[in-house]
Amino acid sequence: MENLETIFQNRFGIVNPNERKIGPEIEGILFSPKTPNNIPSVEEISELFENIASGLNGAADLYNERIQINGETTYAYSTKVKFEVNDYFVEITTGISRCTFEMTVPPSRSLSENERNLKYIFEKLLKGAENSRLEILGLGAHPFAEHSNESIMPKLINVYLSERLDGNELKRLITNASSQFHVELSRNETESLPNMLMRFIPPIVALTCNSAIIEGEFSGYKEYRSYALEREKDHHMEESRAGLPPNFFSADNNYFRYLISHSPIISRRRDMINGFYITFDDKAKTFSDFINKGTTEARRTDSGNKITVTPELVDLVFLEGTVWPEVRLRSTFGTAEFRPCSFQPSADEILAIGAVVKGLVNNYIEASRLVEKYDIKTIREAHRSAMRYGPDAHIGGESLLELSKRMLYVAARGLDGNEKQFLRPMEKNAESGKSPADRSIAYFTELLKRQPRNSDFTQNFVEKHRFKI
């Protein structure tokens, strides 16, 4: 088999900067009025996908994946819908939690095309949710559900992942949702562009933080979802596996070496009849060890039998999906995936994130100069400050809000005239010095002053935070 590093690198081709595509990948929050302090049931989630498919008048494929209910494996519930948008097959499926959905959007060279596709897909999702008596909340985390491992959507891959990771890690993470963007990269850009984008995480988070209310209380963080990821990096999860890797900016470190320094968790194999998942139970053994030795022990999840496996490309693909830095390379798509932002209150606010990312990439030289003075320690401290304080945070003793404004100016210079309009929602946040989390906190505080905590309190908060196209 060809060297895995060579395969990884060759999956990034040559991208004409004038034709570079960018594409959203969305995680969002599902809310059930039936159980306001809990998450939707498997039955409600299944009905959602059935209603989305029904709304597409036979132009969608509905999938019933294997899930585990009361220890029994069943295909009885719909978990995904797939349909075509502009010659691209998009998917809406469940997240790791029953209160989250995941949605792909066709990549495009044009933000206007991104907008048309994103809003079209959301129209289908929102109609399906309405018919299922579910709400889509424009928040980065479920505001009322208790953190519990019982919240996991019991698809088999989630069940196996939960067995491999510590339960305390998962239960604070699985009710979170994010607005992600993929940016096409050439092979010679796979170090420079991700490193530049990583340095802009603090100012972007400051303007987009949106997960302040957790389990019905102010969490103390305006971006709790990022804080939860930082908090849970202990001996169960390598410190560098999520968040801002400590050595990401090192000139001696490329992404492939960073990637394989982590232990593999899960992968797939196929026998003569069926495909099946395998789990790697040795948490101390890195993927690099696996490559160097040429074999390792794994467990078949269908039978529980131990087997000896050799490295395959599919193992690397699964590893890519289970290492979670805030900017990561996805060789499967030939992209950098920008991941630090919460799910937003509206489609326009999601697209503003894409506009910033696209503008910074297009204006790489000026963008790099703006943040080149900040080392990884300063960036890390500023990211933590942004999690807690949003636009009121600091970076290196300076105002993070002021850096955010300069970032938007530089991003605007990287966009065509018609595309600058997509920055407007984030520009408004910068002008007001208020993030979505600040507005949520203000409304939550106002509600507490004027009414008791009851069903009306919850409904008023939810009504204010419905996602808007």
XYZ file of N, CA, C and O in Angstrom, residues 36 45 47 59 89 124 134 165 171 196 243 257 321 330 349 354 362 365-366 390 396 399 455 465:
96
model
N -39.580 20.186 27.505
C -38.732 21.382 27.431
C -37.442 21.288 28.227
O -36.462 21.956 27.890
N -37.433 12.303 16.614
C -36.359 12.501 15.626
C -36.678 11.742 14.349
O -36.528 12.259 13.231
N -39.608 10.907 13.209
C -40.711 11.585 12.532
C -40.213 12.824 11.780
O -40.701 13.142 10.686
N -38.350 13.108 -3.828
C -37.020 13.424 -4.361
C -35.933 13.245 -3.320
O -34.837 13.782 -3.462
N -25.268 15.930 -3.491
C -26.125 15.233 -2.543
C -25.859 15.747 -1.129
O -24.753 15.626 -0.604
N -36.590 23.349 3.991
C -37.070 21.970 4.072
C -36.973 21.439 5.493
O -37.869 20.733 5.976
N -41.509 20.174 16.420
C -40.192 20.459 16.984
C -39.786 21.883 16.611
O -40.291 22.448 15.636
N -14.665 6.848 25.024
C -14.362 8.076 25.747
C -15.022 8.050 27.111
O -15.991 7.332 27.340
N -20.923 14.006 28.176
C -22.214 14.545 28.565
C -22.250 16.072 28.557
O -23.331 16.658 28.449
N -2.967 30.585 9.778
C -3.491 31.954 9.781
C -4.899 31.993 10.383
O -5.197 32.817 11.252
N -9.616 21.635 20.514
C -9.292 23.023 20.843
C -8.131 23.555 20.020
O -8.051 23.353 18.816
N 1.666 14.744 10.815
C 2.362 14.253 12.013
C 1.554 14.562 13.276
O 1.527 13.786 14.218
N -11.756 12.242 11.495
C -13.042 12.639 12.036
C -13.133 12.594 13.547
O -14.110 13.083 14.130
N -9.209 18.153 6.285
C -10.011 16.998 5.898
C -9.563 16.574 4.507
O -9.993 17.132 3.504
N -26.442 35.200 9.808
C -25.318 35.227 10.743
C -24.366 34.054 10.523
O -23.159 34.168 10.744
N -18.843 32.575 7.158
C -18.232 32.165 5.897
C -17.586 33.326 5.167
O -16.523 33.179 4.556
N -8.710 34.973 1.119
C -8.407 35.706 -0.114
C -7.384 36.818 0.117
O -6.598 37.143 -0.774
N -2.145 37.699 2.864
C -0.941 38.430 3.264
C -1.283 39.502 4.299
O -0.646 39.593 5.364
N -2.282 40.309 4.010
C -2.668 41.359 4.959
C -3.210 40.760 6.252
O -2.932 41.256 7.354
N -16.653 37.258 25.675
C -17.115 37.679 24.364
C -16.420 38.935 23.882
O -15.190 39.054 23.971
N -3.478 39.864 24.570
C -2.188 40.498 24.842
C -2.326 41.845 25.508
O -1.550 42.765 25.211
N -7.707 45.302 23.514
C -9.118 44.986 23.319
C -9.300 43.989 22.178
O -8.855 44.234 21.048
N -43.561 27.055 32.640
C -43.630 26.726 31.218
C -43.680 27.986 30.350
O -43.140 28.007 29.245
N -35.704 32.725 20.612
C -34.494 32.127 20.050
C -34.757 31.132 18.923
O -33.893 30.316 18.607
